[in-house]
mmCIF file of N, CA and C in Angstrom:
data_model
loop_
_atom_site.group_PDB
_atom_site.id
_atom_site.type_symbol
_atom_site.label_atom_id
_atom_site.label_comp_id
_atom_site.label_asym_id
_atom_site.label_seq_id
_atom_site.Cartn_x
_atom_site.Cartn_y
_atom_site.Cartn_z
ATOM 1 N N UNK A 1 7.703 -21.492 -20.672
ATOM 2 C CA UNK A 1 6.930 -20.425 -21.275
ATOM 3 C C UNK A 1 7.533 -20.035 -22.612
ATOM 4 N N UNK A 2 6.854 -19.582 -23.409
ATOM 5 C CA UNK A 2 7.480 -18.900 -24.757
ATOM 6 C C UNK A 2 6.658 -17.451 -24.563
ATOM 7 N N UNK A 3 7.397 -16.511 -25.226
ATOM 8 C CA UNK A 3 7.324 -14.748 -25.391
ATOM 9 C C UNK A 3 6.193 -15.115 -26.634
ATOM 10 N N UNK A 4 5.510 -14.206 -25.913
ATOM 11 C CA UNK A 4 5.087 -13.897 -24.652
ATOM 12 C C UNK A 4 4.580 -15.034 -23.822
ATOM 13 N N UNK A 5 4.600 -14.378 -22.490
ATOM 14 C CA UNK A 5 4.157 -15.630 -21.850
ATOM 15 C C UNK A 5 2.662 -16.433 -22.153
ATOM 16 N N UNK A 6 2.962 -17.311 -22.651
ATOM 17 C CA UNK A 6 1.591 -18.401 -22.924
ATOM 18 C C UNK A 6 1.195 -19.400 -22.404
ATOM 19 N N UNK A 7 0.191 -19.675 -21.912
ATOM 20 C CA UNK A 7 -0.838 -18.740 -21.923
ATOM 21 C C UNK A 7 -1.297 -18.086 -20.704
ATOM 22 N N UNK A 8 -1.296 -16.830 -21.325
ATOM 23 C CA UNK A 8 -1.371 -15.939 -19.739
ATOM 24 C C UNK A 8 -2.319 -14.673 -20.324
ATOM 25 N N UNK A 9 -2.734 -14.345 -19.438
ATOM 26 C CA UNK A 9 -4.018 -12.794 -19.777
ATOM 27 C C UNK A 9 -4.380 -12.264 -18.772
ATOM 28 N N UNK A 10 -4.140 -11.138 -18.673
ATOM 29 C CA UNK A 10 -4.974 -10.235 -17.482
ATOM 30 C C UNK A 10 -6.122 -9.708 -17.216
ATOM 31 N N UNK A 11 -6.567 -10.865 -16.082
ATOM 32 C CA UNK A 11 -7.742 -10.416 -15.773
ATOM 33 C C UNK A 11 -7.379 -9.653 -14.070
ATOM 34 N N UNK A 12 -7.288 -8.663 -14.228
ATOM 35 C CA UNK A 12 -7.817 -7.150 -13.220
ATOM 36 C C UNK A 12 -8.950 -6.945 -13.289
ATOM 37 N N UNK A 13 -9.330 -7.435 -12.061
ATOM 38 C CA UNK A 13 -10.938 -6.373 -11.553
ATOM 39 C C UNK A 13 -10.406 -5.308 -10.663
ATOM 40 N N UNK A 14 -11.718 -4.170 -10.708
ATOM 41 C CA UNK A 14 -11.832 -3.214 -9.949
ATOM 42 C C UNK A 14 -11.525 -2.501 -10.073
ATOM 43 N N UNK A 15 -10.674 -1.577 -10.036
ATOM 44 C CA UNK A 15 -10.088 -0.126 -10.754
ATOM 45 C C UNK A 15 -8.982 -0.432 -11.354
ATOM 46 N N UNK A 16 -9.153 -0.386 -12.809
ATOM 47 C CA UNK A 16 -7.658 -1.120 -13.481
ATOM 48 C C UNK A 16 -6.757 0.174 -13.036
ATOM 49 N N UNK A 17 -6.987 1.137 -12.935
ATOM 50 C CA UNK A 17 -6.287 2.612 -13.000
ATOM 51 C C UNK A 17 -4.877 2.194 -12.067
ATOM 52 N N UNK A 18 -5.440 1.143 -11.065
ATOM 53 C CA UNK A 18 -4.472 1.215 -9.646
ATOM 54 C C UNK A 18 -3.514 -0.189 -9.971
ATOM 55 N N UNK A 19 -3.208 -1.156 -11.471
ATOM 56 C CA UNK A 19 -2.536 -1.653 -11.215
ATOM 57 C C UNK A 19 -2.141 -1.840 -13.162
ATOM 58 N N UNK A 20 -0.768 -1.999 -13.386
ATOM 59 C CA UNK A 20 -0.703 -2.425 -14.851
ATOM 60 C C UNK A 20 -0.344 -3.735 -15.027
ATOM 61 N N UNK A 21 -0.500 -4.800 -15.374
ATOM 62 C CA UNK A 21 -0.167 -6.027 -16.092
ATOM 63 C C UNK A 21 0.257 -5.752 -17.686
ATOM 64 N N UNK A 22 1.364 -6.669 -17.656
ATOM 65 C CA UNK A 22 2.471 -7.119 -18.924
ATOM 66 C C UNK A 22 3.097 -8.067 -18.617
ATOM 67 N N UNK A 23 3.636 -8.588 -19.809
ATOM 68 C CA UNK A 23 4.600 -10.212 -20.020
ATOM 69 C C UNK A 23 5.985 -9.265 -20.441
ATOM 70 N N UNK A 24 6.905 -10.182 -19.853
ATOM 71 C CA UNK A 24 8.324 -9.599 -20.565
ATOM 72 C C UNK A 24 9.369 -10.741 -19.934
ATOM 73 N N UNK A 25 10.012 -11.425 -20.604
ATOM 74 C CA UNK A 25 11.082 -12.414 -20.624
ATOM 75 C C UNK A 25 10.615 -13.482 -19.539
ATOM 76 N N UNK A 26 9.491 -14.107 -20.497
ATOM 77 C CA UNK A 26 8.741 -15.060 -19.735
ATOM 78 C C UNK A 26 8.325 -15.171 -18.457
ATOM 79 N N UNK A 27 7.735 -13.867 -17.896
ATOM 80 C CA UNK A 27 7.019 -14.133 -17.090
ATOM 81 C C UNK A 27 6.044 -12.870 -17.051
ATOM 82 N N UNK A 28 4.816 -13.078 -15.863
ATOM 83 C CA UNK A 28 3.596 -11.892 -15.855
ATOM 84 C C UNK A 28 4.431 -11.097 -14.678
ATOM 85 N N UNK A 29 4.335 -9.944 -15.262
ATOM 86 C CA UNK A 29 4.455 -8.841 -14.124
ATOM 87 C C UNK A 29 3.239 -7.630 -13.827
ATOM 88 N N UNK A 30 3.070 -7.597 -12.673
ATOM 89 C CA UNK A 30 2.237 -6.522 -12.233
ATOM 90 C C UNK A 30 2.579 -5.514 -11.316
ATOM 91 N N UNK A 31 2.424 -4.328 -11.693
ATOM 92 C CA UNK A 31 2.598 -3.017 -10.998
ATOM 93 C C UNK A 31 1.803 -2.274 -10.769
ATOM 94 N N UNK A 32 1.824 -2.190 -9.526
ATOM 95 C CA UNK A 32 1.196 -1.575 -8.691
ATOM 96 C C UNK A 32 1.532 0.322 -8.715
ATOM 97 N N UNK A 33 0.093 0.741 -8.970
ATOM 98 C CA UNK A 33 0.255 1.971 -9.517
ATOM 99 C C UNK A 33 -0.003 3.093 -7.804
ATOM 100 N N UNK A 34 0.652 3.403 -7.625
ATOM 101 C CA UNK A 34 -0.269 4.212 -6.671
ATOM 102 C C UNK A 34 0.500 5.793 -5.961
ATOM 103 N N UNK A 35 0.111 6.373 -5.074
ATOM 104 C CA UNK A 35 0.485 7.557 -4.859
ATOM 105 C C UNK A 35 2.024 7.538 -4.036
ATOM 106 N N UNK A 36 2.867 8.502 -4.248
ATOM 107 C CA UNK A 36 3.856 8.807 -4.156
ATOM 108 C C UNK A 36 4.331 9.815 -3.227
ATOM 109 N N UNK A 37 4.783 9.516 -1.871
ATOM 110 C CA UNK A 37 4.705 11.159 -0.983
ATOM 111 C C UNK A 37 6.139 10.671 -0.617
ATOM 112 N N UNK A 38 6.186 11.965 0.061
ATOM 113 C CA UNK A 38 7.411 12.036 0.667
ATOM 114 C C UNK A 38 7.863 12.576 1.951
ATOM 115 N N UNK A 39 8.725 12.132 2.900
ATOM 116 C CA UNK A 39 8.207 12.925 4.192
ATOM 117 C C UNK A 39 10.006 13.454 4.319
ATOM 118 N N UNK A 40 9.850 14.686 5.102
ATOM 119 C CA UNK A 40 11.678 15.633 5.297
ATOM 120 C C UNK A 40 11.220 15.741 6.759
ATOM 121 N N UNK A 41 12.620 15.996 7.091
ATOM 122 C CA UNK A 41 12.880 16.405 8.555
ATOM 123 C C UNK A 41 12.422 15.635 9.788
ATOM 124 N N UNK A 42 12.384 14.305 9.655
ATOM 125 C CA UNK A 42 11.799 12.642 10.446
ATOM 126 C C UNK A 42 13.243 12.593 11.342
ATOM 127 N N UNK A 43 13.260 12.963 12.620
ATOM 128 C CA UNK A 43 14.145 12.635 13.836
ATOM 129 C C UNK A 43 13.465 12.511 14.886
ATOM 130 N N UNK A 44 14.287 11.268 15.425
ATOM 131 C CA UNK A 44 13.427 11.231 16.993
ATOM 132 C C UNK A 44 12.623 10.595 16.815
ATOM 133 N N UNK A 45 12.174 10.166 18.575
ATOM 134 C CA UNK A 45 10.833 9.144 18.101
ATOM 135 C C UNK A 45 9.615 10.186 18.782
ATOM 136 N N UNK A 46 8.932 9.821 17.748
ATOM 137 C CA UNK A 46 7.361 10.454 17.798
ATOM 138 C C UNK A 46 6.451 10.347 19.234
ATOM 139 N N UNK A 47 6.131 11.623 19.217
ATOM 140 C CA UNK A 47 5.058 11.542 20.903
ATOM 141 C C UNK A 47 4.024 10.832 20.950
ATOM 142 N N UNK A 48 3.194 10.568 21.780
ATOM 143 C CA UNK A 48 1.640 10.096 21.231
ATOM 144 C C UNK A 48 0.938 11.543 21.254
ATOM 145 N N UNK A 49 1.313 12.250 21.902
ATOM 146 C CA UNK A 49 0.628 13.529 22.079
ATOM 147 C C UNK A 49 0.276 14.469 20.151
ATOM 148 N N UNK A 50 1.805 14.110 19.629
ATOM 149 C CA UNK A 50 1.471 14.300 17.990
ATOM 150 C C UNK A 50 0.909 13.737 17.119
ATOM 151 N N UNK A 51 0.003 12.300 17.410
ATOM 152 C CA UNK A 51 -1.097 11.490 16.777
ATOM 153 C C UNK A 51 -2.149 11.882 17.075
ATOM 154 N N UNK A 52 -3.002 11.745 16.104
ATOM 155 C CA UNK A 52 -4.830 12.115 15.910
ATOM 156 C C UNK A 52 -4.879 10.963 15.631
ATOM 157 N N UNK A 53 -6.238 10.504 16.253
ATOM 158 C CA UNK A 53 -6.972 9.434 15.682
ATOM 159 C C UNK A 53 -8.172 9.850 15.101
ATOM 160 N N UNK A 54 -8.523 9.348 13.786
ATOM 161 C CA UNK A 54 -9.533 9.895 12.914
ATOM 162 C C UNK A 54 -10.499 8.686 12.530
ATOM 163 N N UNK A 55 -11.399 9.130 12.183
ATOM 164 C CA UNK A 55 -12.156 7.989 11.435
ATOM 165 C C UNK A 55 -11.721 7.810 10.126
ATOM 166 N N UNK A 56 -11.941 6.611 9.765
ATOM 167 C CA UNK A 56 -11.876 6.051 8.665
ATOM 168 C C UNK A 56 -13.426 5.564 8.001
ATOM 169 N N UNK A 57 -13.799 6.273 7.060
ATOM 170 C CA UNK A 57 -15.339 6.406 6.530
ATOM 171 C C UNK A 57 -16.011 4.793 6.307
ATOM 172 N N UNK A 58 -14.760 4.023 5.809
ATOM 173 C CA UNK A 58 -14.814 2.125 5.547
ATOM 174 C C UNK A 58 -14.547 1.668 6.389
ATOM 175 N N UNK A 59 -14.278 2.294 7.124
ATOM 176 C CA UNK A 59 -14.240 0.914 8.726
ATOM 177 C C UNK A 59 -13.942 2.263 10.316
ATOM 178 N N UNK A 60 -15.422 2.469 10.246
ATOM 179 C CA UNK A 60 -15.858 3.724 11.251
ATOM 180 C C UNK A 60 -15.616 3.928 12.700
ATOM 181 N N UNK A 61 -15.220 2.315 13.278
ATOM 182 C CA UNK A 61 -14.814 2.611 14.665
ATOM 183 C C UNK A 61 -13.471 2.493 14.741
ATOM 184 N N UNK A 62 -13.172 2.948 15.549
ATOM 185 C CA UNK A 62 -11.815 3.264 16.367
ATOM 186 C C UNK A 62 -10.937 1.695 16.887
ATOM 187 N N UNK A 63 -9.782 1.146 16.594
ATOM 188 C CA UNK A 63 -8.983 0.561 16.926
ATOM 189 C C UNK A 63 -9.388 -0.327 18.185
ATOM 190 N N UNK A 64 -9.749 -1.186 18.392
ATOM 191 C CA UNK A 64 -9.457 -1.784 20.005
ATOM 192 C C UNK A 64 -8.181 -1.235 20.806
ATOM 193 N N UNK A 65 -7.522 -1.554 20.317
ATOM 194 C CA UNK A 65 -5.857 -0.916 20.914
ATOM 195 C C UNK A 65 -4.611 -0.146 20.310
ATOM 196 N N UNK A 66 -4.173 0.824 20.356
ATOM 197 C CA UNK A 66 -3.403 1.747 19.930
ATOM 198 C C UNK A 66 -1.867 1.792 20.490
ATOM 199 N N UNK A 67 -0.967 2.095 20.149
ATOM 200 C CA UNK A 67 0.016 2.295 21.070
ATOM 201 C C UNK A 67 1.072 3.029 20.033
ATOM 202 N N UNK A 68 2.100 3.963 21.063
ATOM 203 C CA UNK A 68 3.453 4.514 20.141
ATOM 204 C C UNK A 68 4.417 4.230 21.066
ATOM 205 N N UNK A 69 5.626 3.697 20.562
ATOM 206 C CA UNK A 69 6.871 3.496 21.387
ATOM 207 C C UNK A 69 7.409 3.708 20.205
ATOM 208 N N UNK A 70 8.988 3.385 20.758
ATOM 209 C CA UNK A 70 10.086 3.669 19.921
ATOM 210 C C UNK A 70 10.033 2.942 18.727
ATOM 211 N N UNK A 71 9.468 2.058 18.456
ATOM 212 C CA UNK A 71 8.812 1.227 17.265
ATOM 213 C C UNK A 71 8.095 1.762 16.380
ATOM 214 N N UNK A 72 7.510 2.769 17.081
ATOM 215 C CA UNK A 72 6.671 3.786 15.894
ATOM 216 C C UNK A 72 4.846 3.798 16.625
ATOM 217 N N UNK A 73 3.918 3.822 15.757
ATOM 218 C CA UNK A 73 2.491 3.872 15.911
ATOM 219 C C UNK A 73 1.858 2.465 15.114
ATOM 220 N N UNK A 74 1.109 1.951 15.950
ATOM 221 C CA UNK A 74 0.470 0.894 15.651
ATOM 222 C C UNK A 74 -0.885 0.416 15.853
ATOM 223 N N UNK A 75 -2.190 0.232 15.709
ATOM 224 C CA UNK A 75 -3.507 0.401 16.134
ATOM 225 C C UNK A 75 -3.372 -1.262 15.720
#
């Protein structure tokens, strides 16, 4: 490759908002833009009794199978 990387171009579809493309010391990099949370006070392993299951508006039914163990929550 030579700086910039050649030949290379970004093509992003769909919401560019959610990802940035750039070249830097011969190669394409992409970053992934997205939301940032944070969770405090995580001890112990989680009940099932403290999970909701909710809909999801893009994919409306409910899980075939669900489960929480010491592994965590998994559908």
């Amino acid at each position: 490759f030579s700086i910039p990387v050649d030949p290379w171009e970004s093509q992003v579809q769909g919401d560019a908002s959610d990802i940035t493309s750039f070249s830097s010391f011969g190669q394409a990099n992409y970053e992934v833009i997205g939301e940032q949370r944070s969770y405090s006070n995580i001890s112990g392993t989680p009940l099932s009794s403290e999970w909701t299951k909710v809909h999801n508006p893009e994919f409306p039914l409910y899980p075939d199978t669900s489960t929480i163990n010491s592994d965590g929550r998994y559908f």
